[in-house]
Coordinates of N, CA, C and O in Angstrom, one line a residue:
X1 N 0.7 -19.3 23.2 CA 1.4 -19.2 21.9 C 0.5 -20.0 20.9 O 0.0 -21.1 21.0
X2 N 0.5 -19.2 19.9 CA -0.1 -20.2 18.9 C 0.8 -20.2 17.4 O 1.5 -19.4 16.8
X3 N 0.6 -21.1 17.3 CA 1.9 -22.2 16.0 C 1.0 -21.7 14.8 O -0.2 -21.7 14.6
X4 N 2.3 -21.0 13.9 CA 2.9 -20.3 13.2 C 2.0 -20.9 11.6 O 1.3 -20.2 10.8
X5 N 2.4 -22.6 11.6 CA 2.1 -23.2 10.8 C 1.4 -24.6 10.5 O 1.6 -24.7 9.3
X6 N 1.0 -25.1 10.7 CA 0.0 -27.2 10.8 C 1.7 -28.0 10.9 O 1.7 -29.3 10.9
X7 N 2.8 -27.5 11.0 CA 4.0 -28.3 10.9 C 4.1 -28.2 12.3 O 4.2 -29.2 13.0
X8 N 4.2 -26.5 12.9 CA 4.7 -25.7 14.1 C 3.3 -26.3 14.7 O 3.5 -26.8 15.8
X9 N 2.4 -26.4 14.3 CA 1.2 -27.0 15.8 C 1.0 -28.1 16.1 O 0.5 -28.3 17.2
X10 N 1.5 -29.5 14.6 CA 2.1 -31.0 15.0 C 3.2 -31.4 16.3 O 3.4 -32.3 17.1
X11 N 3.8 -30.0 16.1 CA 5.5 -30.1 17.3 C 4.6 -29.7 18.4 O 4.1 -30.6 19.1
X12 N 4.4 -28.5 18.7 CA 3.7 -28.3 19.6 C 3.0 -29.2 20.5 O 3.2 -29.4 21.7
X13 N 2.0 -29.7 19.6 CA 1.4 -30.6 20.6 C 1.7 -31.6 21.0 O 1.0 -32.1 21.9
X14 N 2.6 -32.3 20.4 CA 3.4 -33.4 20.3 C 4.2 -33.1 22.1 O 3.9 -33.5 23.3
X15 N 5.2 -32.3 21.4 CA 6.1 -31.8 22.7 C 5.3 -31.0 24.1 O 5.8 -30.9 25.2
X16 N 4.2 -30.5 23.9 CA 3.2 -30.1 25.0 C 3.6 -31.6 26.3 O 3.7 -31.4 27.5
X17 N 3.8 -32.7 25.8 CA 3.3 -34.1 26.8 C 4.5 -33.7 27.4 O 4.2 -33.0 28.4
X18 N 5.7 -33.8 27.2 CA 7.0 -34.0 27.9 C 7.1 -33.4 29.0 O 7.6 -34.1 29.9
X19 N 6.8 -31.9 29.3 CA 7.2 -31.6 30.6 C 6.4 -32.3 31.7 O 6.8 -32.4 32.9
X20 N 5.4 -32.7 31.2 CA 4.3 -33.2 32.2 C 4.4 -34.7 32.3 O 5.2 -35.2 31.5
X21 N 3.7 -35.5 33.2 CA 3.3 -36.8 32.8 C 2.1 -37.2 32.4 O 1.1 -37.3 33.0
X22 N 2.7 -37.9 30.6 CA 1.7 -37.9 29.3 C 0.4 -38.8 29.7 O 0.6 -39.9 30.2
X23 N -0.6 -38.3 29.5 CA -1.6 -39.4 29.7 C -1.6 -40.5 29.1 O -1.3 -40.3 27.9
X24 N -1.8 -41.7 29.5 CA -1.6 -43.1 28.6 C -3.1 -43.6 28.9 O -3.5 -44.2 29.9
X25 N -3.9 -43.1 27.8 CA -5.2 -43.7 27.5 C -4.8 -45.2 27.1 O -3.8 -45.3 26.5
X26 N -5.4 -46.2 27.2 CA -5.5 -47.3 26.8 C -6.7 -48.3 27.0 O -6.8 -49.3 27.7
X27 N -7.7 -47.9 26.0 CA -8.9 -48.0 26.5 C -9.1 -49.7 25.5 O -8.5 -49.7 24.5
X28 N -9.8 -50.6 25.8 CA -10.5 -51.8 25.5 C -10.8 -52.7 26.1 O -10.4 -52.7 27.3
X29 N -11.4 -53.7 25.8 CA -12.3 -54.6 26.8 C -11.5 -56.0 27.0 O -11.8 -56.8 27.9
X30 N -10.8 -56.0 26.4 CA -9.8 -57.5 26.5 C -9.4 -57.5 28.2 O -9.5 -56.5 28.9
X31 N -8.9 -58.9 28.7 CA -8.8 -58.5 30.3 C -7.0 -57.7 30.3 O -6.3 -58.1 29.4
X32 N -6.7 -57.1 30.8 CA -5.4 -56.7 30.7 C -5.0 -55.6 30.6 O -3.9 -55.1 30.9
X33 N -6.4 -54.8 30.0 CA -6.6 -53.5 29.3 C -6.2 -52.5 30.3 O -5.3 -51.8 29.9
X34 N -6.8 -52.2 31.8 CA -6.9 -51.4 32.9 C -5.4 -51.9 33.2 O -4.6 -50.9 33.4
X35 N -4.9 -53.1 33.5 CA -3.4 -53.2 34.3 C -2.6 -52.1 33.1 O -1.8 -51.1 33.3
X36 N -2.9 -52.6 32.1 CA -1.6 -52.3 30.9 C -1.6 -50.5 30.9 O -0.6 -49.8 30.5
X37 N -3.0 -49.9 31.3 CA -3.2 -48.4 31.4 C -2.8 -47.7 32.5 O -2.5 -46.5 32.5
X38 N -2.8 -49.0 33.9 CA -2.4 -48.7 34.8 C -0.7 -48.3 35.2 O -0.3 -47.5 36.0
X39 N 0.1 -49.4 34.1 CA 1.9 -49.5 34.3 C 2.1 -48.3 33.3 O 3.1 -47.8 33.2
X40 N 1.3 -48.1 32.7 CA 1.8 -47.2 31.5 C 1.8 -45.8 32.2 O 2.6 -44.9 31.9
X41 N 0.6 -45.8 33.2 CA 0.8 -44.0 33.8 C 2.0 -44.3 35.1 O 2.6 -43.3 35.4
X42 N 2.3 -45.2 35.6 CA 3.8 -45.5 36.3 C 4.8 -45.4 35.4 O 5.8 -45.3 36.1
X43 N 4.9 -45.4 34.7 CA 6.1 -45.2 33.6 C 6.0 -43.9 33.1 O 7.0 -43.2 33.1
X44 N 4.8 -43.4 32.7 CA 4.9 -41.8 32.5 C 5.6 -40.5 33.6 O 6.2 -39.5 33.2
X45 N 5.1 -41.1 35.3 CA 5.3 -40.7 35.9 C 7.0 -40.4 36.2 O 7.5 -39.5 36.9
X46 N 7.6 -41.5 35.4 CA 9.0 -41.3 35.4 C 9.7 -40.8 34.4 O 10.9 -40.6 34.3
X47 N 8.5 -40.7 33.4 CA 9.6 -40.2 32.3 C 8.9 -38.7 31.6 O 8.5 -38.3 30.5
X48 N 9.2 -38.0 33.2 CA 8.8 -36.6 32.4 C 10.3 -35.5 31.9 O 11.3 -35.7 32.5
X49 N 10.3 -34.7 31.0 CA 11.3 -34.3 30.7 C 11.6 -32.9 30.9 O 10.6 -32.4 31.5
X50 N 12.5 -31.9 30.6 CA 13.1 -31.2 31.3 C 12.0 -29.9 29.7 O 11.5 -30.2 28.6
X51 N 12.1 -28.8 30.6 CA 11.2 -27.8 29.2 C 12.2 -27.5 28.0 O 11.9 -27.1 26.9
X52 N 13.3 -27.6 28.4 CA 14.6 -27.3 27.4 C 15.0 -28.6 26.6 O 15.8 -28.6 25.7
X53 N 14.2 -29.9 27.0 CA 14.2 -30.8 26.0 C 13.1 -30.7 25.3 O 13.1 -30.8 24.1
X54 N 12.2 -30.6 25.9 CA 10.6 -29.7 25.2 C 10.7 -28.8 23.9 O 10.2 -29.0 22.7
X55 N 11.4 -28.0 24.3 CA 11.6 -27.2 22.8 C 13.0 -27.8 22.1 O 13.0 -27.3 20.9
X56 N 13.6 -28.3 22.3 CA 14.8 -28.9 20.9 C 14.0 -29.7 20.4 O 14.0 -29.9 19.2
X57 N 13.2 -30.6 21.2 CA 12.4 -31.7 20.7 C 11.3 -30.9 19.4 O 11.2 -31.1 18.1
X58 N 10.6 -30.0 20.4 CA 9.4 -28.9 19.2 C 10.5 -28.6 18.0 O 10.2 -29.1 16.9
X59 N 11.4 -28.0 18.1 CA 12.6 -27.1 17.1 C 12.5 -28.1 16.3 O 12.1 -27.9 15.2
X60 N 12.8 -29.4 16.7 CA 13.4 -30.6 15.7 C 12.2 -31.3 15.0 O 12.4 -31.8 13.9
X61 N 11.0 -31.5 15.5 CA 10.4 -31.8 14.8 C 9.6 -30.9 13.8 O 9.3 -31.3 12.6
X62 N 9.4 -29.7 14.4 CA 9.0 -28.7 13.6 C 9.6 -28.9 12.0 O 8.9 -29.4 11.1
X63 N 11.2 -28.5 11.8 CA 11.5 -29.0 11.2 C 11.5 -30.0 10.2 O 11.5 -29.9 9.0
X64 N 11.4 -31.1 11.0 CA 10.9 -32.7 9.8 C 9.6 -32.6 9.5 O 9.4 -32.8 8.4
X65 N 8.5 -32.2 10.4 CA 7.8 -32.4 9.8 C 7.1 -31.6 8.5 O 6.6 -31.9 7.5
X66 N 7.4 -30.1 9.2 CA 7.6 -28.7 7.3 C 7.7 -29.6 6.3 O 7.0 -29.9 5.3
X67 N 9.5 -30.3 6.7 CA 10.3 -30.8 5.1 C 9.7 -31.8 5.2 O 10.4 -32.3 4.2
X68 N 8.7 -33.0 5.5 CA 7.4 -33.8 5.1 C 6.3 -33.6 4.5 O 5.5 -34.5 4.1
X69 N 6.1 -31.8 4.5 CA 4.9 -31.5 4.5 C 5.7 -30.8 2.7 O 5.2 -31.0 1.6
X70 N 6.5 -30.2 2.8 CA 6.6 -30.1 1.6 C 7.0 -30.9 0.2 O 7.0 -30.7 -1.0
X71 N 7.4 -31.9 1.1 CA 7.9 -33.5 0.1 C 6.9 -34.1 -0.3 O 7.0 -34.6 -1.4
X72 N 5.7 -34.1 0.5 CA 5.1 -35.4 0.3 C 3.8 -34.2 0.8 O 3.5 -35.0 1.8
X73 N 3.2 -33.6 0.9 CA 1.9 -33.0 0.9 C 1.7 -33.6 2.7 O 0.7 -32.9 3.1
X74 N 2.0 -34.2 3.5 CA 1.3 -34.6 4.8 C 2.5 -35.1 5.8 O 3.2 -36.0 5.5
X75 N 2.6 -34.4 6.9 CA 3.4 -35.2 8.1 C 2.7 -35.5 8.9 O 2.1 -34.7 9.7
X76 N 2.5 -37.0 8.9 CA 1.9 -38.5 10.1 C 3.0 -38.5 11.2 O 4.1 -38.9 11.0
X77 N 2.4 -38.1 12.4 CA 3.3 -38.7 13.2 C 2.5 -39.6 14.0 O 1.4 -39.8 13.5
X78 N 2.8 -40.4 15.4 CA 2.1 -41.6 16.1 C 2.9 -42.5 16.9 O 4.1 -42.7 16.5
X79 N 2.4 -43.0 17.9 CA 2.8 -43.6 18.6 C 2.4 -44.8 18.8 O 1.2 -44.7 19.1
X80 N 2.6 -46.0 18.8 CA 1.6 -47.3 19.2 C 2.7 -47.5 21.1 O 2.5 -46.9 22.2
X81 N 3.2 -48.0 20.9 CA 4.3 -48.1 22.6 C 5.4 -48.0 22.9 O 6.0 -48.7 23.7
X82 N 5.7 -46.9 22.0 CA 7.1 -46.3 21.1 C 6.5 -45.3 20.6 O 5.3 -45.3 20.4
X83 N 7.6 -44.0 20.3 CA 7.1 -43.2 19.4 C 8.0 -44.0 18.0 O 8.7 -45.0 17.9
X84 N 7.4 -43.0 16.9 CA 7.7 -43.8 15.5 C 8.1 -43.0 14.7 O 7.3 -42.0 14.6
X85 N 9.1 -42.9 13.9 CA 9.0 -42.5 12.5 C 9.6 -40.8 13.1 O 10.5 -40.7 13.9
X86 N 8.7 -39.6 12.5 CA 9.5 -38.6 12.9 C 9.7 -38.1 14.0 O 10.6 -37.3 14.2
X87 N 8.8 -38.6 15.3 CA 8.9 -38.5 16.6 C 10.4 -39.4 17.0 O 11.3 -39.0 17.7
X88 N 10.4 -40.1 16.5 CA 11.7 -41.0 17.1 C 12.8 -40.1 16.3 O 13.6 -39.9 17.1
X89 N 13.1 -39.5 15.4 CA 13.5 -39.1 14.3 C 14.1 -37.5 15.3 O 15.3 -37.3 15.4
X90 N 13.1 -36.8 15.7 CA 12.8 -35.5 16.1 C 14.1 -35.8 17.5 O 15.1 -35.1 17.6
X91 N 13.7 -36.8 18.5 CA 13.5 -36.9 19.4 C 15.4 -37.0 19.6 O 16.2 -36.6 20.5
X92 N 15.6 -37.6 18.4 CA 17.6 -38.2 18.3 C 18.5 -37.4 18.2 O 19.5 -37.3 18.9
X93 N 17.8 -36.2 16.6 CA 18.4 -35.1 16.7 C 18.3 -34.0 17.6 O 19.1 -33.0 17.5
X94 N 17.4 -34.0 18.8 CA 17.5 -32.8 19.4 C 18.3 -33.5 21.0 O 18.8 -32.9 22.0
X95 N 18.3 -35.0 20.8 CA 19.6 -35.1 22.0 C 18.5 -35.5 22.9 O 18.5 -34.9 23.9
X96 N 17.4 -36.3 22.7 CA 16.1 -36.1 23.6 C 16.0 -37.7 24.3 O 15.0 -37.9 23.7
X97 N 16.2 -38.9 25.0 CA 15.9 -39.8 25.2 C 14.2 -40.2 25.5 O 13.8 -40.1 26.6
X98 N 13.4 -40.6 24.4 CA 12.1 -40.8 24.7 C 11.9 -42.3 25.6 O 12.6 -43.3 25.4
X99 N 11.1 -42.3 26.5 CA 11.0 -43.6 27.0 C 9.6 -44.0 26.2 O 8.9 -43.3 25.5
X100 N 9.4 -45.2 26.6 CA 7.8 -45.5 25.8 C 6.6 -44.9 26.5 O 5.5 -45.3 26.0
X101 N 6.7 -44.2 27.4 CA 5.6 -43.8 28.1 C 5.9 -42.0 28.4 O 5.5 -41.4 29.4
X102 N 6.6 -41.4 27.6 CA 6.9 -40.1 27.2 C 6.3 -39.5 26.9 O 5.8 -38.5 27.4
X103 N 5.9 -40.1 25.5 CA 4.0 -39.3 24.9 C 3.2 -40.2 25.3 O 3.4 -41.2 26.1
X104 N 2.1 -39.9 24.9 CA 0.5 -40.8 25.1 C 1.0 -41.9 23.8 O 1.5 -41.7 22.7
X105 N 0.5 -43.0 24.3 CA 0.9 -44.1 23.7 C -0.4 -44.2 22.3 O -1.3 -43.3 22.4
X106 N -0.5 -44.9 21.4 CA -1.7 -45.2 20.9 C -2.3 -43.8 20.2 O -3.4 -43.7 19.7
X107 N -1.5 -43.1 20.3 CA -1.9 -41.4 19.4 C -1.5 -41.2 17.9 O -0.9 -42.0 17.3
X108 N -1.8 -40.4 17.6 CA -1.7 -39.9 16.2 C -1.8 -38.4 16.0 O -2.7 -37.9 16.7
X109 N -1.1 -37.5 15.1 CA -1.2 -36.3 15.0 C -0.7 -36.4 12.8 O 0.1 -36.9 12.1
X110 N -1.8 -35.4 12.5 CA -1.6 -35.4 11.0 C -1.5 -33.9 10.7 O -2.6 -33.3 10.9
X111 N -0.9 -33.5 10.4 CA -0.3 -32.5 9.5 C -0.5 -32.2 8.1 O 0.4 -32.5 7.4
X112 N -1.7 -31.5 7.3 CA -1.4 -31.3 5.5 C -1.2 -29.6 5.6 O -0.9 -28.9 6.5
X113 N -1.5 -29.3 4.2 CA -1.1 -28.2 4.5 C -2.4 -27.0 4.8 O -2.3 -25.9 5.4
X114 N -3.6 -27.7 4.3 CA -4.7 -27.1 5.2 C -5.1 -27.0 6.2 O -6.1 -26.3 6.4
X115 N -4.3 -27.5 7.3 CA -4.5 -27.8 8.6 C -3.7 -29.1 9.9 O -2.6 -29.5 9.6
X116 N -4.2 -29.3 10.5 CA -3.4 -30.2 11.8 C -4.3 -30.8 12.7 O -4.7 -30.0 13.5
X117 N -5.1 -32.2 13.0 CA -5.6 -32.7 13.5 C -4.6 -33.7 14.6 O -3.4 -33.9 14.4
X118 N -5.3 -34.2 15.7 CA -4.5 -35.1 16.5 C -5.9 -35.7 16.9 O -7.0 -35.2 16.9
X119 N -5.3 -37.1 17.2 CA -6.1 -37.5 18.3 C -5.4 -38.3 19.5 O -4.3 -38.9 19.4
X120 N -6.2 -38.2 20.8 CA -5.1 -38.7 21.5 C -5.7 -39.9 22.4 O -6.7 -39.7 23.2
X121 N -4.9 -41.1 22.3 CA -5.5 -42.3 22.5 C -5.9 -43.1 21.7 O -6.3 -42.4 20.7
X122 N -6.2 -44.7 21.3 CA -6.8 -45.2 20.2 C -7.9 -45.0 19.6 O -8.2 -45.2 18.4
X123 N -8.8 -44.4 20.9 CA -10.1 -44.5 20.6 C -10.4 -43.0 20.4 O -11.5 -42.6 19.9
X124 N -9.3 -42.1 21.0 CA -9.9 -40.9 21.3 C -10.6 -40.0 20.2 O -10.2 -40.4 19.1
X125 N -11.5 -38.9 20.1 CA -11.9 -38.4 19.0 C -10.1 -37.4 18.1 O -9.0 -37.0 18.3
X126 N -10.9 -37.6 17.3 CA -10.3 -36.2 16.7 C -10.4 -34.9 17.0 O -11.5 -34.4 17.4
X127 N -9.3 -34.3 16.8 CA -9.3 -32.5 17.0 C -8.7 -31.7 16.2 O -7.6 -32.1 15.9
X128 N -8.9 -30.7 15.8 CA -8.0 -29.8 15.5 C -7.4 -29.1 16.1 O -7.8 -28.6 17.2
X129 N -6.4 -28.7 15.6 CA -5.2 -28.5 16.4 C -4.8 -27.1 15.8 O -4.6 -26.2 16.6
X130 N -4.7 -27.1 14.4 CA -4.4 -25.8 13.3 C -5.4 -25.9 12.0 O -5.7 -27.0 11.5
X131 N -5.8 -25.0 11.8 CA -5.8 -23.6 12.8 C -6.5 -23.1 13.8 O -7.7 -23.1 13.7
X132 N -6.0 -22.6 14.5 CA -7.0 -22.4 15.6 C -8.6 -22.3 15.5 O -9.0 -21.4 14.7
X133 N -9.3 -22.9 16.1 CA -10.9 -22.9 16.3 C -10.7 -21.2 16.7 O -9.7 -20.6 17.1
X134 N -12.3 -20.6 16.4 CA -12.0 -18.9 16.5 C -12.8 -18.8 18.2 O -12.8 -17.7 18.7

């Protein structure tokens, strides 16, 4: 499938993590770093979600983030160890319980109306997401 809109490919990839268990990159040199990357993919492992929460979650965010994109020119979504803002937002109205290890922790996904970048992890590169590379 490929998304419709940079709103429809924010949701998308966002909601892509849920059925599976999300990778939790947590990459830095501090001591603590590898345990903290280690509990986080144990916690993913338990908080994978059903495909029919997958898409109310996509439906719902889809949604917020369009009416972001037409309010304000850009929908930011992101995670630090929590989702935030329209992910938490997306996640309420579609009836969704996110645990902190649901999505990839430490990610970011941006939305304008030229297009849809994500990166996933703190350190991870950037990508585009929308519109599709040919």
């Amino acid at each position: 499938m490929t998304p419709a809109s940079p709103a429809a490919a924010l949701a998308h990839w966002w909601a892509s993590f849920l059925p599976e268990c999300a990778p939790q990159l947590f990459f830095g040199r501090k001591p603590g770093a590898a345990a903290t990357a280690h509990l986080l993919n144990l916690l993913a492992q338990r908080q994978v979600h059903s495909q029919q929460d997958a898409q109310r979650f996509e439906a719902s965010l889809t949604a917020l983030a369009q009416r972001a994109l037409d309010e304000r020119g850009e929908a930011d979504t992101w995670t630090d160890l929590a989702p935030f803002g329209l992910l938490h937002r997306a996640a309420q109205d579609a009836g969704v319980t996110l645990g902190n290890a649901s999505l990839p922790v430490r990610s970011r996904a941006i939305a304008r109306p030229e297009g849809a970048i994500a990166r996933l992890g703190p350190d991870g590169p950037w990508q585009q997401i929308w519109p599709p590379l040919p």
